[in-house]
Each structure stands twice: as structure tokens, then as C-alpha cells.
PDB file of C-alpha atoms in Angstrom:
ATOM      1  CA  ALA A   1      56.955  80.652 115.060  1.00  0.00           C
ATOM      2  CA  SER A   2      56.518  77.720 117.481  1.00  0.00           C
ATOM      3  CA  LEU A   3      60.184  77.942 118.461  1.00  0.00           C
ATOM      4  CA  ILE A   4      59.821  81.577 119.262  1.00  0.00           C
ATOM      5  CA  SER A   5      56.610  81.159 121.236  1.00  0.00           C
ATOM      6  CA  THR A   6      58.157  78.318 123.205  1.00  0.00           C
ATOM      7  CA  TRP A   7      61.417  80.119 124.030  1.00  0.00           C
ATOM      8  CA  VAL A   8      59.988  83.623 124.588  1.00  0.00           C
ATOM      9  CA  GLY A   9      57.064  82.347 126.587  1.00  0.00           C
ATOM     10  CA  GLY A  10      57.115  81.330 130.226  1.00  0.00           C
ATOM     11  CA  GLY A  11      60.233  79.777 131.594  1.00  0.00           C
ATOM     12  CA  TYR A  12      62.509  81.201 128.895  1.00  0.00           C
ATOM     13  CA  GLU A  13      65.223  82.023 131.410  1.00  0.00           C
ATOM     14  CA  ASP A  14      65.568  78.436 132.498  1.00  0.00           C
ATOM     15  CA  ARG A  15      65.533  77.246 128.867  1.00  0.00           C
ATOM     16  CA  LEU A  16      68.315  79.617 127.957  1.00  0.00           C
ATOM     17  CA  ALA A  17      70.386  78.715 130.992  1.00  0.00           C
ATOM     18  CA  GLY A  18      69.882  74.998 130.263  1.00  0.00           C
ATOM     19  CA  TRP A  19      70.852  75.499 126.640  1.00  0.00           C
ATOM     20  CA  ASN A  20      74.011  77.341 127.678  1.00  0.00           C
ATOM     21  CA  ALA A  21      74.998  74.561 130.151  1.00  0.00           C
ATOM     22  CA  ARG A  22      74.454  71.860 127.496  1.00  0.00           C
ATOM     23  CA  THR A  23      76.532  73.597 124.787  1.00  0.00           C
ATOM     24  CA  ALA A  24      79.183  75.521 126.731  1.00  0.00           C
ATOM     25  CA  GLY A  25      81.985  72.978 126.561  1.00  0.00           C
ATOM     26  CA  PRO A  26      84.809  73.112 124.005  1.00  0.00           C
ATOM     27  CA  GLY A  27      83.645  71.882 120.630  1.00  0.00           C
ATOM     28  CA  GLN A  28      80.009  71.674 121.680  1.00  0.00           C
ATOM     29  CA  SER A  29      77.386  72.365 119.060  1.00  0.00           C
ATOM     30  CA  PRO A  30      74.301  74.479 119.755  1.00  0.00           C
ATOM     31  CA  GLY A  31      72.314  71.275 119.759  1.00  0.00           C
ATOM     32  CA  ALA A  32      68.689  71.672 118.675  1.00  0.00           C
ATOM     33  CA  LEU A  33      68.990  75.489 118.440  1.00  0.00           C
ATOM     34  CA  GLY A  34      70.903  76.130 115.163  1.00  0.00           C
ATOM     35  CA  LEU A  35      72.361  79.433 114.091  1.00  0.00           C
ATOM     36  CA  GLU A  36      69.252  80.495 112.173  1.00  0.00           C
ATOM     37  CA  ASP A  37      67.029  79.702 115.087  1.00  0.00           C
ATOM     38  CA  GLN A  38      69.308  81.707 117.335  1.00  0.00           C
ATOM     39  CA  LEU A  39      69.020  84.620 114.956  1.00  0.00           C
ATOM     40  CA  ARG A  40      65.206  84.431 114.959  1.00  0.00           C
ATOM     41  CA  LEU A  41      65.116  84.118 118.741  1.00  0.00           C
ATOM     42  CA  LEU A  42      67.405  87.099 119.249  1.00  0.00           C
ATOM     43  CA  SER A  43      65.370  89.164 116.855  1.00  0.00           C
ATOM     44  CA  ALA A  44      62.169  88.250 118.746  1.00  0.00           C
ATOM     45  CA  LEU A  45      63.764  89.133 122.070  1.00  0.00           C
ATOM     46  CA  GLN A  46      64.859  92.489 120.752  1.00  0.00           C
ATOM     47  CA  ALA A  47      61.196  93.277 120.178  1.00  0.00           C
ATOM     48  CA  ARG A  48      60.502  92.503 123.885  1.00  0.00           C
ATOM     49  CA  PRO A  49      62.675  94.966 125.866  1.00  0.00           C
ATOM     50  CA  ASP A  50      61.099  93.764 129.092  1.00  0.00           C
ATOM     51  CA  LEU A  51      62.414  90.286 128.534  1.00  0.00           C
ATOM     52  CA  MET A  52      65.706  91.470 127.232  1.00  0.00           C
ATOM     53  CA  GLY A  53      66.210  93.669 130.339  1.00  0.00           C
ATOM     54  CA  ARG A  54      65.634  90.674 132.559  1.00  0.00           C
ATOM     55  CA  LEU A  55      68.042  88.491 130.505  1.00  0.00           C
ATOM     56  CA  ARG A  56      70.720  91.141 130.740  1.00  0.00           C
ATOM     57  CA  GLY A  57      70.133  91.451 134.513  1.00  0.00           C
ATOM     58  CA  ALA A  58      71.890  89.591 137.237  1.00  0.00           C
ATOM     59  CA  GLU A  59      69.008  87.364 138.316  1.00  0.00           C
ATOM     60  CA  ASN A  60      69.884  84.480 136.085  1.00  0.00           C
ATOM     61  CA  PRO A  61      73.602  84.379 135.135  1.00  0.00           C
ATOM     62  CA  GLY A  62      73.130  81.230 133.016  1.00  0.00           C
ATOM     63  CA  ALA A  63      70.465  82.895 130.887  1.00  0.00           C
ATOM     64  CA  ARG A  64      72.570  86.068 130.487  1.00  0.00           C
ATOM     65  CA  ALA A  65      75.575  83.974 129.446  1.00  0.00           C
ATOM     66  CA  ALA A  66      73.473  82.143 126.862  1.00  0.00           C
ATOM     67  CA  LEU A  67      72.306  85.446 125.393  1.00  0.00           C
ATOM     68  CA  GLU A  68      75.849  86.701 125.151  1.00  0.00           C
ATOM     69  CA  ARG A  69      76.959  83.463 123.454  1.00  0.00           C
ATOM     70  CA  MET A  70      74.172  83.648 120.934  1.00  0.00           C
ATOM     71  CA  GLU A  71      75.022  87.261 120.049  1.00  0.00           C
ATOM     72  CA  ALA A  72      78.719  86.360 119.733  1.00  0.00           C
ATOM     73  CA  ASP A  73      77.757  83.466 117.408  1.00  0.00           C
ATOM     74  CA  VAL A  74      75.246  85.279 115.263  1.00  0.00           C
ATOM     75  CA  LEU A  75      76.434  88.872 114.876  1.00  0.00           C
ATOM     76  CA  PRO A  76      79.499  88.108 112.746  1.00  0.00           C
ATOM     77  CA  SER A  77      77.268  86.383 110.180  1.00  0.00           C
ATOM     78  CA  VAL A  78      74.263  88.645 110.307  1.00  0.00           C
ATOM     79  CA  SER A  79      75.180  90.775 107.270  1.00  0.00           C
ATOM     80  CA  GLY A  80      75.447  87.671 105.205  1.00  0.00           C
ATOM     81  CA  TYR A  81      71.909  86.624 106.144  1.00  0.00           C
ATOM     82  CA  ILE A  82      70.691  90.030 104.994  1.00  0.00           C
ATOM     83  CA  THR A  83      72.429  90.008 101.586  1.00  0.00           C
ATOM     84  CA  ASN A  84      71.768  86.427 100.673  1.00  0.00           C
ATOM     85  CA  THR A  85      68.681  86.530  98.451  1.00  0.00           C
ATOM     86  CA  ALA A  86      68.263  82.812  98.791  1.00  0.00           C
ATOM     87  CA  ASN A  87      67.244  83.208 102.413  1.00  0.00           C
ATOM     88  CA  PRO A  88      63.574  83.553 103.269  1.00  0.00           C
ATOM     89  CA  GLU A  89      62.479  87.115 103.576  1.00  0.00           C
ATOM     90  CA  SER A  90      61.481  86.529 107.169  1.00  0.00           C
ATOM     91  CA  LEU A  91      65.054  85.459 108.055  1.00  0.00           C
ATOM     92  CA  ARG A  92      66.513  88.474 106.279  1.00  0.00           C
ATOM     93  CA  LEU A  93      64.169  90.790 108.140  1.00  0.00           C
ATOM     94  CA  ALA A  94      65.037  89.157 111.471  1.00  0.00           C
ATOM     95  CA  ALA A  95      68.720  89.791 110.657  1.00  0.00           C
ATOM     96  CA  VAL A  96      67.962  93.460 109.885  1.00  0.00           C
ATOM     97  CA  ALA A  97      66.119  93.853 113.186  1.00  0.00           C
ATOM     98  CA  LEU A  98      68.939  92.275 115.129  1.00  0.00           C
ATOM     99  CA  LEU A  99      71.713  94.250 113.461  1.00  0.00           C
ATOM    100  CA  GLY A 100      69.745  97.508 113.703  1.00  0.00           C
ATOM    101  CA  SER A 101      68.942  97.085 117.347  1.00  0.00           C
ATOM    102  CA  ARG A 102      72.550  96.308 118.241  1.00  0.00           C
ATOM    103  CA  ALA A 103      74.049  99.104 116.114  1.00  0.00           C
ATOM    104  CA  GLY A 104      72.997 102.153 118.130  1.00  0.00           C
ATOM    105  CA  GLN A 105      76.225 102.443 120.078  1.00  0.00           C
ATOM    106  CA  HIS A 106      78.577 100.795 117.565  1.00  0.00           C
ATOM    107  CA  GLN A 107      79.809 102.929 114.681  1.00  0.00           C
ATOM    108  CA  ASP A 108      81.103  99.936 112.729  1.00  0.00           C
ATOM    109  CA  ARG A 109      77.660  98.261 112.829  1.00  0.00           C
ATOM    110  CA  GLN A 110      75.965 101.517 111.861  1.00  0.00           C
ATOM    111  CA  ASP A 111      78.325 101.817 108.891  1.00  0.00           C
ATOM    112  CA  GLY A 112      77.638  98.233 108.002  1.00  0.00           C
ATOM    113  CA  LEU A 113      73.852  98.765 107.932  1.00  0.00           C
ATOM    114  CA  LEU A 114      74.249 102.037 105.980  1.00  0.00           C
ATOM    115  CA  ALA A 115      76.353 100.161 103.418  1.00  0.00           C
ATOM    116  CA  LEU A 116      73.753  97.345 103.129  1.00  0.00           C
ATOM    117  CA  TRP A 117      71.076  99.977 102.508  1.00  0.00           C
ATOM    118  CA  SER A 118      73.021 101.079  99.475  1.00  0.00           C
ATOM    119  CA  GLN A 119      73.493  97.516  98.238  1.00  0.00           C
ATOM    120  CA  ILE A 120      70.155  95.827  98.866  1.00  0.00           C
ATOM    121  CA  GLN A 121      67.622  95.930  95.979  1.00  0.00           C
ATOM    122  CA  GLU A 122      64.498  94.317  97.391  1.00  0.00           C
ATOM    123  CA  PRO A 123      62.070  97.075  98.559  1.00  0.00           C
ATOM    124  CA  VAL A 124      60.822  95.197 101.681  1.00  0.00           C
ATOM    125  CA  VAL A 125      64.375  94.617 103.026  1.00  0.00           C
ATOM    126  CA  ARG A 126      65.490  98.146 102.041  1.00  0.00           C
ATOM    127  CA  ASP A 127      62.470  99.606 103.871  1.00  0.00           C
ATOM    128  CA  ALA A 128      63.281  97.616 106.963  1.00  0.00           C
ATOM    129  CA  ILE A 129      66.837  98.864 106.931  1.00  0.00           C
ATOM    130  CA  GLN A 130      65.699 102.424 106.458  1.00  0.00           C
ATOM    131  CA  ALA A 131      63.252 102.120 109.348  1.00  0.00           C
ATOM    132  CA  ARG A 132      66.074 100.865 111.629  1.00  0.00           C
ATOM    133  CA  ILE A 133      68.416 103.672 110.637  1.00  0.00           C
ATOM    134  CA  SER A 134      65.725 106.298 111.318  1.00  0.00           C
ATOM    135  CA  GLN A 135      65.526 105.053 114.921  1.00  0.00           C
ATOM    136  CA  TRP A 136      69.150 105.999 115.714  1.00  0.00           C
ATOM    137  CA  ASP A 137      69.094 109.098 117.816  1.00  0.00           C
ATOM    138  CA  ASP A 138      72.589 110.309 116.875  1.00  0.00           C
ATOM    139  CA  PRO A 139      73.250 113.637 115.102  1.00  0.00           C
ATOM    140  CA  ALA A 140      76.488 112.147 113.683  1.00  0.00           C
ATOM    141  CA  ILE A 141      74.420 109.842 111.454  1.00  0.00           C
ATOM    142  CA  ALA A 142      73.654 112.794 109.177  1.00  0.00           C
ATOM    143  CA  ASP A 143      77.396 113.294 108.501  1.00  0.00           C
ATOM    144  CA  ARG A 144      77.762 109.603 107.550  1.00  0.00           C
ATOM    145  CA  LEU A 145      74.633 109.769 105.345  1.00  0.00           C
ATOM    146  CA  MET A 146      76.231 112.631 103.435  1.00  0.00           C
ATOM    147  CA  ALA A 147      79.707 111.061 103.221  1.00  0.00           C
ATOM    148  CA  HIS A 148      80.968 110.528  99.664  1.00  0.00           C
ATOM    149  CA  TRP A 149      77.912 112.399  98.410  1.00  0.00           C
ATOM    150  CA  ASP A 150      79.222 113.000  94.861  1.00  0.00           C
ATOM    151  CA  ALA A 151      79.645 109.177  94.393  1.00  0.00           C
ATOM    152  CA  LEU A 152      75.953 108.511  95.155  1.00  0.00           C
ATOM    153  CA  MET A 153      73.407 107.921  92.452  1.00  0.00           C
ATOM    154  CA  PRO A 154      70.754 110.682  92.219  1.00  0.00           C
ATOM    155  CA  ALA A 155      68.011 108.348  93.492  1.00  0.00           C
ATOM    156  CA  MET A 156      70.067 107.431  96.559  1.00  0.00           C
ATOM    157  CA  ARG A 157      70.703 111.133  97.296  1.00  0.00           C
ATOM    158  CA  THR A 158      67.012 111.863  97.217  1.00  0.00           C
ATOM    159  CA  GLU A 159      66.280 108.867  99.396  1.00  0.00           C
ATOM    160  CA  ARG A 160      68.921 109.788 101.982  1.00  0.00           C
ATOM    161  CA  LEU A 161      67.645 113.372 102.220  1.00  0.00           C
ATOM    162  CA  ALA A 162      64.069 112.068 102.703  1.00  0.00           C
ATOM    163  CA  LEU A 163      65.413 109.880 105.549  1.00  0.00           C
ATOM    164  CA  MET A 164      67.266 112.791 107.150  1.00  0.00           C
ATOM    165  CA  ALA A 165      64.041 114.780 107.140  1.00  0.00           C
ATOM    166  CA  ARG A 166      62.652 112.384 109.726  1.00  0.00           C
ATOM    167  CA  ARG A 167      64.942 113.875 112.368  1.00  0.00           C
ATOM    168  CA  GLU A 168      65.343 117.589 112.900  1.00  0.00           C
ATOM    169  CA  ALA A 169      69.002 117.417 113.859  1.00  0.00           C
ATOM    170  CA  TRP A 170      69.746 115.499 110.665  1.00  0.00           C
ATOM    171  CA  ILE A 171      67.883 117.765 108.258  1.00  0.00           C
ATOM    172  CA  ARG A 172      69.391 120.842 109.826  1.00  0.00           C
ATOM    173  CA  LYS A 173      72.846 119.497 109.015  1.00  0.00           C
ATOM    174  CA  ALA A 174      71.776 118.720 105.459  1.00  0.00           C
ATOM    175  CA  LEU A 175      70.350 122.233 104.968  1.00  0.00           C
ATOM    176  CA  ASP A 176      73.543 123.779 106.373  1.00  0.00           C
ATOM    177  CA  ALA A 177      75.598 121.615 104.025  1.00  0.00           C
ATOM    178  CA  THR A 178      73.466 122.657 101.084  1.00  0.00           C
ATOM    179  CA  ARG A 179      74.608 126.249 101.582  1.00  0.00           C
ATOM    180  CA  THR A 180      78.144 125.159 100.642  1.00  0.00           C
ATOM    181  CA  GLY A 181      76.912 123.117  97.653  1.00  0.00           C
ATOM    182  CA  SER A 182      76.872 119.491  98.783  1.00  0.00           C
ATOM    183  CA  PRO A 183      74.151 118.297  98.851  1.00  0.00           C
ATOM    184  CA  SER A 184      72.883 120.645  96.118  1.00  0.00           C
ATOM    185  CA  ALA A 185      69.428 122.125  96.131  1.00  0.00           C
ATOM    186  CA  ALA A 186      68.640 119.968  93.093  1.00  0.00           C
ATOM    187  CA  ASP A 187      69.047 116.855  95.200  1.00  0.00           C
ATOM    188  CA  PHE A 188      65.934 117.753  97.165  1.00  0.00           C
ATOM    189  CA  SER A 189      62.763 116.457  95.613  1.00  0.00           C
ATOM    190  CA  THR A 190      59.883 118.882  95.004  1.00  0.00           C
ATOM    191  CA  ALA A 191      57.821 117.157  97.669  1.00  0.00           C
ATOM    192  CA  LEU A 192      60.643 117.394 100.244  1.00  0.00           C
ATOM    193  CA  ARG A 193      61.218 121.075  99.506  1.00  0.00           C
ATOM    194  CA  GLN A 194      57.547 121.793 100.115  1.00  0.00           C
ATOM    195  CA  GLN A 195      57.602 119.667 103.266  1.00  0.00           C
ATOM    196  CA  LEU A 196      60.577 121.677 104.615  1.00  0.00           C
ATOM    197  CA  ARG A 197      59.108 125.033 103.666  1.00  0.00           C
ATOM    198  CA  THR A 198      56.015 124.157 105.722  1.00  0.00           C
ATOM    199  CA  HIS A 199      57.860 122.355 108.579  1.00  0.00           C
ATOM    200  CA  SER A 200      56.495 122.724 112.113  1.00  0.00           C
ATOM    201  CA  ASN A 201      59.903 123.880 113.294  1.00  0.00           C
ATOM    202  CA  PRO A 202      60.274 127.597 112.417  1.00  0.00           C
ATOM    203  CA  ASP A 203      64.048 127.375 112.202  1.00  0.00           C
ATOM    204  CA  ILE A 204      63.857 124.585 109.612  1.00  0.00           C
ATOM    205  CA  ARG A 205      61.105 126.503 107.753  1.00  0.00           C
ATOM    206  CA  SER A 206      63.273 129.581 107.571  1.00  0.00           C
ATOM    207  CA  ARG A 207      66.362 127.718 106.308  1.00  0.00           C
ATOM    208  CA  ALA A 208      64.252 125.871 103.680  1.00  0.00           C
ATOM    209  CA  ALA A 209      62.596 129.042 102.523  1.00  0.00           C
ATOM    210  CA  SER A 210      65.950 130.771 101.902  1.00  0.00           C
ATOM    211  CA  LEU A 211      67.333 127.696 100.005  1.00  0.00           C
ATOM    212  CA  PHE A 212      64.144 126.744  98.123  1.00  0.00           C
ATOM    213  CA  PRO A 213      61.970 129.821  97.396  1.00  0.00           C
ATOM    214  CA  ALA A 214      58.438 128.869  96.662  1.00  0.00           C
ATOM    215  CA  PRO A 215      57.638 128.964  92.920  1.00  0.00           C
ATOM    216  CA  ALA A 216      55.548 131.980  91.862  1.00  0.00           C
ATOM    217  CA  SER A 217      51.830 131.282  91.504  1.00  0.00           C
ATOM    218  CA  ARG A 218      50.081 131.642  88.135  1.00  0.00           C
ATOM    219  CA  SER A 219      48.468 134.903  89.187  1.00  0.00           C
ATOM    220  CA  ASP A 220      51.808 136.255  90.329  1.00  0.00           C
ATOM    221  CA  ARG A 221      53.397 135.353  86.973  1.00  0.00           C
ATOM    222  CA  LYS A 222      50.487 136.999  85.126  1.00  0.00           C
ATOM    223  CA  SER A 223      50.835 140.127  87.206  1.00  0.00           C
ATOM    224  CA  THR A 224      54.585 140.287  86.544  1.00  0.00           C
ATOM    225  CA  ARG A 225      54.020 140.022  82.790  1.00  0.00           C
ATOM    226  CA  LEU A 226      51.337 142.756  82.844  1.00  0.00           C
ATOM    227  CA  ASN A 227      53.656 145.054  84.836  1.00  0.00           C
ATOM    228  CA  SER A 228      56.555 144.490  82.522  1.00  0.00           C
ATOM    229  CA  SER A 229      54.428 145.289  79.478  1.00  0.00           C
ATOM    230  CA  HIS A 230      53.651 148.818  80.751  1.00  0.00           C
TER     231      HIS A 230
END
């Protein structure tokens, strides 16, 4: 925490530029800022878009070069930090934040995080991955969430549909695909069916109502029995 507050506080641009100058030569090590610290720092900076914007600007080329070097050093190893259960939870979450924030325009990184979501068991890390995926404003994500659907375990199918319900473009694709049988109506939980039947978007409500008719009420069932007995 002290490292982050020191580097992200005042004068961070000069510190980054200085670090880059000290470690830029062939065979130079990162000095006092090791790979894990770089990961934590990058994750903290991703949460400060104002600072990240300045670093990526042209005002301080040394700081910008340092940021690019850190990303080049850290990103190839970031998946390993997430999957290694021996790492502190805070480090794994920092890795999720960094990979998720840098995956928006990179399909290979998106696919990597989607694969990790299927592999990771710990709820806190899984929830962090899911939260990052839900931030991607890309309709094509729905197609990748439904890829290889028949190979997914039932619990994962339900979880993916619940995630797709967070974005209208995604759930529309899921509902359209359900008309052809994959996903199947049975993959939608009872709670999700009800959520979609009462969705604020009338188009989604209509699609859901045709796929998941509301169950008859007790009074309706009683009335049907009485009518059939006459």
C-alpha cells in the first residue's frame, strides 16, 4: 500500500521516468520495483484514468516509456498470477484488474479471461473476473460466452446466462439462440426467466414471454380443473 501511495501520489511522472532511465539498459533489472510491485502499480493506475491518461500523453515521454515497459514485462505473466493459488488474494485480484482493463480491444486477452473464469474455483477471484467481463461493451462477447455450449457444465451455463442478462445486446443474442435450441430453455434459471419476463425493455420482455410462458397460478389451475370436470 505504501508503494502505491508513493508512486501514484505527487511526482509519479518523474518517478516513472527516473525508474525507466535507471533500468532501460541491456540486462538491467527493474531495481527496487520488482515484477509483483509493477503489477500492483499498474493495477492501481488502471483505477485512476486521469493519471493513466496523463501517462499515456506526450507531456512526459520518459514516464510513458516506463508504463509501456512495465506492461510489456507484466502482461505475459499476468494469467499465471491469477491461477496461482499460492499468491495472496490481493495480488491475484490486481492481476484480474490489469488483464480485464487491458482486454477490451484485444480478443486474445478477452478469450484468456473467459477461459480463466471457467477454471478458477475461488468465489472472490471468480466474481472479480465476472465483474470485469461484464464491463466489456462488445456484442460479440455473447457469441464467445455461448461458444462450445454443449461442453459446459450446467452450473456454468446458468452462470453465463446470468452474466449475459447484464447487457441487453448479449441477452438478446442468447434469447435468439434459444429459439434454435442452444442454449435450451432449461438452461435459464427460474429467477432469470422471471427477470426477463419482467424486463424494462419491451422487446426482451416479449421474447422472454414467448420462450418462457409464466406458470399458471393456483386459481387458474383450479379453474381449469373445474371447467374440465363439466
